[in-house]
Coordinates of C-alpha atoms in Angstrom, one line a residue:
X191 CA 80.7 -75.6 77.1
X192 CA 81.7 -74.0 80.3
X193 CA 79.4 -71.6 82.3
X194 CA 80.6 -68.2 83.1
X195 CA 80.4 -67.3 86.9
X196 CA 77.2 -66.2 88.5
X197 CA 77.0 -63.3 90.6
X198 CA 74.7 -60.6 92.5
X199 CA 75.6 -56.4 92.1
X200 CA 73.0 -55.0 94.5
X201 CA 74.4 -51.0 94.4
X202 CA 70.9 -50.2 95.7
X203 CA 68.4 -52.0 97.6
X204 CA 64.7 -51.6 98.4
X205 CA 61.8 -51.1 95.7
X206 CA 58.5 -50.2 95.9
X207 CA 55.5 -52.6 95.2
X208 CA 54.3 -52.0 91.4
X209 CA 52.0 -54.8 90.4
X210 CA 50.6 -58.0 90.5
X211 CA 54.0 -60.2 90.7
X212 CA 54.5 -57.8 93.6
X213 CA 52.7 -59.3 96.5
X214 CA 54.7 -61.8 97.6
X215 CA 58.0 -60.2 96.8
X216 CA 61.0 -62.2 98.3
X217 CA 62.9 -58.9 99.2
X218 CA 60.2 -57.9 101.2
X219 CA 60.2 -61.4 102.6
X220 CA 63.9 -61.5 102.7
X221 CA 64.3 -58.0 104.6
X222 CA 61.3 -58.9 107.1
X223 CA 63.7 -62.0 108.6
X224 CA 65.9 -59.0 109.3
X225 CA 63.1 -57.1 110.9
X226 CA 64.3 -54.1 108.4
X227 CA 61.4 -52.4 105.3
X228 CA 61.4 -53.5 102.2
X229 CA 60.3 -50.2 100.6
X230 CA 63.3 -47.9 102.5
X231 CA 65.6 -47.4 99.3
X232 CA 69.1 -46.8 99.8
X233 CA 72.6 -47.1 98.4
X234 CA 74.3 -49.6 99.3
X235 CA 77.6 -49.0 101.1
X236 CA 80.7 -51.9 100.6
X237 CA 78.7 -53.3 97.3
X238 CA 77.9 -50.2 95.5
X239 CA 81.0 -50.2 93.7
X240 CA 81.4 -54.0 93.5
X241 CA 83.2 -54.5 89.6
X242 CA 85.5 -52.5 90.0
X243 CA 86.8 -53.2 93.4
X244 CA 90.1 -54.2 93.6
X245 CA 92.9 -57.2 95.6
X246 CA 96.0 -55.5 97.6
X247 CA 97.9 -56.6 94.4
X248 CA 95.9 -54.4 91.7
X249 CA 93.9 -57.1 90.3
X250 CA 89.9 -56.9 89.9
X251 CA 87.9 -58.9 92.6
X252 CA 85.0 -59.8 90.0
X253 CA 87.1 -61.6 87.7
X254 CA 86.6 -61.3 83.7
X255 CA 84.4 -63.5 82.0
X256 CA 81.7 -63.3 85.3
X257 CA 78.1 -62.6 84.8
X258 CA 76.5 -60.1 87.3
X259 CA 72.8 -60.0 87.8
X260 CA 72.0 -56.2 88.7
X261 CA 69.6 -55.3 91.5
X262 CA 68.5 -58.5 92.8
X263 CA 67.3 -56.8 95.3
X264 CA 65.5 -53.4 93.7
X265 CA 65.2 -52.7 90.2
X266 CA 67.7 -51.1 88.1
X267 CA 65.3 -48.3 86.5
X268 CA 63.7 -47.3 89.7
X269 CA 62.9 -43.4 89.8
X270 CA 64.5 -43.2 93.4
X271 CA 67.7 -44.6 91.6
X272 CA 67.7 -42.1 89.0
X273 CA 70.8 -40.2 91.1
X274 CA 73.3 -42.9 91.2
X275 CA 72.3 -44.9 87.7
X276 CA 75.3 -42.7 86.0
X277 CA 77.8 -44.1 88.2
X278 CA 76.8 -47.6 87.7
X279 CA 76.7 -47.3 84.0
X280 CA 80.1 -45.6 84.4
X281 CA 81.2 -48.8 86.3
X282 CA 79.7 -51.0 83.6
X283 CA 81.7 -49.4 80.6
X284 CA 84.6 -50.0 82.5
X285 CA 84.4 -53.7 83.1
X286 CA 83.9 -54.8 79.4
X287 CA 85.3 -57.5 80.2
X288 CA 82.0 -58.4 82.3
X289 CA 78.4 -58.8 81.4
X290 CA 75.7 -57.3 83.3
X291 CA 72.7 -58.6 83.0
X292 CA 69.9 -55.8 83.7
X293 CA 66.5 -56.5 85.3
X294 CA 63.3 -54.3 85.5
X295 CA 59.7 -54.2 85.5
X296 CA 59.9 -50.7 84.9
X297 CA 59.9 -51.1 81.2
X298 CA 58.5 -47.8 80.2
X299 CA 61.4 -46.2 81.4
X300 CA 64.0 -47.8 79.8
X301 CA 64.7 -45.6 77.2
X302 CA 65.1 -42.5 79.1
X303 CA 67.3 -43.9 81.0
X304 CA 69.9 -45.0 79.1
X305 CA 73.5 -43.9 78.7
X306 CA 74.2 -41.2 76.0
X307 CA 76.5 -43.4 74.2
X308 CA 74.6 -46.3 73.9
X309 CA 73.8 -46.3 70.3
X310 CA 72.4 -49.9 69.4
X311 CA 73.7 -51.2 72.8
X312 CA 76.3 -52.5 74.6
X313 CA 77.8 -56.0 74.3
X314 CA 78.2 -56.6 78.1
X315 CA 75.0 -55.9 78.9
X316 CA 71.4 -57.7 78.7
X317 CA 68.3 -55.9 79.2
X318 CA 65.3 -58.1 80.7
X319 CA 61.6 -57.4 81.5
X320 CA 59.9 -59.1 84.3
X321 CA 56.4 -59.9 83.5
X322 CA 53.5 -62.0 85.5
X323 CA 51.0 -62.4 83.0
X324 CA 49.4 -62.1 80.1
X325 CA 48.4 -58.1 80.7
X326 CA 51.7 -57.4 81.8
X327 CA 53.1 -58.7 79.2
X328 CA 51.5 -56.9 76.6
X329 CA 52.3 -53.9 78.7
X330 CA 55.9 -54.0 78.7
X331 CA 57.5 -56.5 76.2
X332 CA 56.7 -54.1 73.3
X333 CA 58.7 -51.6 75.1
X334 CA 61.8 -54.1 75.3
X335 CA 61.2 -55.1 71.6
X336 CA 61.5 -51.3 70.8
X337 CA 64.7 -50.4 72.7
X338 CA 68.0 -51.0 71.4
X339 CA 70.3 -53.5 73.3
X340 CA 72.8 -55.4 71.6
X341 CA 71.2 -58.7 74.2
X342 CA 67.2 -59.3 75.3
X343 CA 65.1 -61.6 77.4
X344 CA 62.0 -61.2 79.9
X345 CA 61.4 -63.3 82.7
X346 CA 57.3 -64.6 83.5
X347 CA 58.3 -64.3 87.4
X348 CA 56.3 -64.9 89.1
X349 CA 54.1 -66.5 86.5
X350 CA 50.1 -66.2 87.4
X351 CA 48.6 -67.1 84.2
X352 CA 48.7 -68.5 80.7
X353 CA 51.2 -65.9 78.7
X354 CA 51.0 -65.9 74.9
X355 CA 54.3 -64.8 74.0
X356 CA 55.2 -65.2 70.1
X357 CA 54.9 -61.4 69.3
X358 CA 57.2 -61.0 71.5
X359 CA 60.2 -63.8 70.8
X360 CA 62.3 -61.6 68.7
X361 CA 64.2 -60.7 72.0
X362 CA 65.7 -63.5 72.2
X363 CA 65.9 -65.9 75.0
X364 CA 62.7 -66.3 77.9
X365 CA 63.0 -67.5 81.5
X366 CA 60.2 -68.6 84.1
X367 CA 59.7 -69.4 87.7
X368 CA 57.1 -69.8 90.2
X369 CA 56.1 -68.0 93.1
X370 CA 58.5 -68.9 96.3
X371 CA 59.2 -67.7 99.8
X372 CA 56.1 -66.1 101.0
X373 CA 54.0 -66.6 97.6
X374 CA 51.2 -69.4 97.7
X375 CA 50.0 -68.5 94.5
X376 CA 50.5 -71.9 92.0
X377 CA 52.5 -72.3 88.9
X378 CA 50.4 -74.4 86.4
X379 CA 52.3 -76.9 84.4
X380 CA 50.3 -76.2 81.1
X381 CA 50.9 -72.9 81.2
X382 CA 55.0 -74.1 81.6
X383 CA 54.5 -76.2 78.6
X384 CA 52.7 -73.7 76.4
X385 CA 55.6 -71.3 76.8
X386 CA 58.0 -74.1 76.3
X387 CA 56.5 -75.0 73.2
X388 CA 56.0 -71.8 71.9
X389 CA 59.8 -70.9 72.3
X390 CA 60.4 -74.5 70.6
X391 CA 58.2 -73.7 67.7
X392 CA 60.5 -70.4 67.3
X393 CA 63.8 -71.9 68.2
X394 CA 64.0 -69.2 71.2
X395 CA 66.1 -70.6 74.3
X396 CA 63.5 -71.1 76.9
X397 CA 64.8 -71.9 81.0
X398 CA 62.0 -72.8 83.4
X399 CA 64.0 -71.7 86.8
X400 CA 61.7 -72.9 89.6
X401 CA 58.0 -74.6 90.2
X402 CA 57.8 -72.0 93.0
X403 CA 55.8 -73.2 96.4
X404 CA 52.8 -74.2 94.8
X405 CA 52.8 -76.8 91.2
X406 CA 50.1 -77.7 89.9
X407 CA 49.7 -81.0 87.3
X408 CA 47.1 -83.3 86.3
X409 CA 44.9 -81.6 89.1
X410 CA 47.2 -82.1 92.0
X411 CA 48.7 -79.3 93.8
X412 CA 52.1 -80.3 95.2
X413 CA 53.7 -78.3 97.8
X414 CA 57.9 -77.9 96.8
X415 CA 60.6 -76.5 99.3
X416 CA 62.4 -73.7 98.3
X417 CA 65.8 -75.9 97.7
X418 CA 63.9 -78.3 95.5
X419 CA 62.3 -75.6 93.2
X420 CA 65.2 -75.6 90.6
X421 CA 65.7 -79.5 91.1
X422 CA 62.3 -80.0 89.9
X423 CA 62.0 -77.4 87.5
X424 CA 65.0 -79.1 85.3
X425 CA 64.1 -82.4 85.6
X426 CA 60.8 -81.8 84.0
X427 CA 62.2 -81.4 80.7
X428 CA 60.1 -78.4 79.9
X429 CA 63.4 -76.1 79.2
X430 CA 64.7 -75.6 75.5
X431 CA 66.7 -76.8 74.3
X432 CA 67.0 -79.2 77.0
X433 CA 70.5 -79.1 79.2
X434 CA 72.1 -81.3 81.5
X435 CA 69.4 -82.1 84.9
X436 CA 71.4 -83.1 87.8
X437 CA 71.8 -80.2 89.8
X438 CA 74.1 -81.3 92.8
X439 CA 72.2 -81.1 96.4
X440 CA 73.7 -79.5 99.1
X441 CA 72.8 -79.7 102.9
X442 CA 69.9 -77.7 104.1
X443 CA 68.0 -77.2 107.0
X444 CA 66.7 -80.3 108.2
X445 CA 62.7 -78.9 109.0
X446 CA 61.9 -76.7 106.4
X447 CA 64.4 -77.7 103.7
X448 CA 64.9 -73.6 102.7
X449 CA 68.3 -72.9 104.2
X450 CA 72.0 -73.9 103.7
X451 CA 72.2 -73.6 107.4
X452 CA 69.2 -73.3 110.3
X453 CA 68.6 -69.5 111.3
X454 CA 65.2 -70.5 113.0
X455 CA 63.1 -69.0 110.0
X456 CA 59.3 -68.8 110.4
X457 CA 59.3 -71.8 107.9
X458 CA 59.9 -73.9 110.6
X459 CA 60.0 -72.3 113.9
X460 CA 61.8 -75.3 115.7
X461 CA 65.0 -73.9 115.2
X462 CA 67.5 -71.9 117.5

């Protein structure tokens, strides 16, 4: 089958810290390179309204048939957001041809945040829950469960413990991933396979996206790049049902292996 486009919508940046999974956030990472603050909010200027942009010659620059993963870089139900959210979900019914795929960790707003004509949801758009473990979990997926969206998922990201998940299944579809950048807190393959094989036992679609820095198996600890994370992560076989594992490699910096191209991160420090 073949795989829809992958993109980023950031029409806001910056969040604020709001639990565990916080700590290391790559944002904050991300934004410190830059010698900018994570936690400064703002709407963004040339990206804010990205889908429905448009070429010299009418047509749209995100093409149909493109996923868009919303606020990579903030979270889609932050309060501070609560002003601009209208437009974006104005933007969203307009590109039906799209799907949106709607991340948070502020789960217990969901539902008050919604558009007034959402009814049982909207087809182009997937509502997921980021959780780190097994009390934030419990927290929050029973708020997903209880909202209506035509498409669900949560994400364990990144994951810091065991998570028992099968209450919780009926949304449909689970990802994982390890703690990365500035994180040196491990990801645990048993606690990999147990969500594998709980997703298994309920024919749920289950995508482990990264080991993070840190994997830990038969009681070693090894220490992954950044552009190996994903590599490893799909050739361990713990996603279901299993998909193709070659993921093509592409040049990176030669010290610390994180970059497409050197920009003398603190990773390495021996580049200029």
């Amino acid at each position: 089958m073949e795989q829809e486009a992958f993109l980023t919508w950031n029409p806001w940046h910056g969040c604020r810290k709001y639990s565990e999974g916080c700590a290391h956030c790559y944002m904050y990472y991300l934004d410190a390179q830059r010698d900018r603050d994570g936690s400064e909010i703002y709407r963004t200027k040339t990206n804010f309204n990205l889908p429905v942009k448009k070429t010299r010659q009418g047509a749209y620059k995100i093409p149909s048939g493109t996923m868009l993963h919303v606020c990579m870089t903030s979270d889609f139900f932050l309060q501070e957001a609560d002003d601009w959210r209208e437009e974006v979900w104005d933007m969203i019914r307009c590109r039906k041809d799209v799907h949106f795929w709607i991340q948070t960790k502020r789960a217990e707003r969901m539902a008050d945040h919604l558009p007034e004509d959402w009814g049982d949801g909207w087809e182009n758009v997937t509502l997921c829950v980021t959780t780190e473990n097994q009390k934030c979990a419990e927290e929050r997926l029973p708020l997903l469960l209880a909202v209506p969206a035509k498409h669900k998922a949560f994400m364990i990201a990144p994951i810091l413990s065991e998570v028992h998940a099968e209450k919780y299944l009926a949304t449909g579809q689970v990802l994982c991933d390890g703690e990365n950048y500035d994180g040196n807190r491990p990801c645990r393959y048993e606690w990999i396979r147990s969500l594998h094989d709980q997703c298994r036992n309920a024919d749920v679609p289950f995508r482990f996206l990264g080991t993070g820095n840190y994997f830990c198996k038969d009681g070693k600890v090894y220490c992954i790049p950044k552009a190996y994370q994903r590599v490893q992560a799909q050739r361990s076989g713990l996603s279901y049902p299993a998909g193709d594992t070659h993921v093509p490699m592409q040049p990176r910096c030669q010290n610390c292996k994180r970059k497409h191209s050197c920009n003398g991160c603190r990773w390495c420090g021996k580049c200029h």
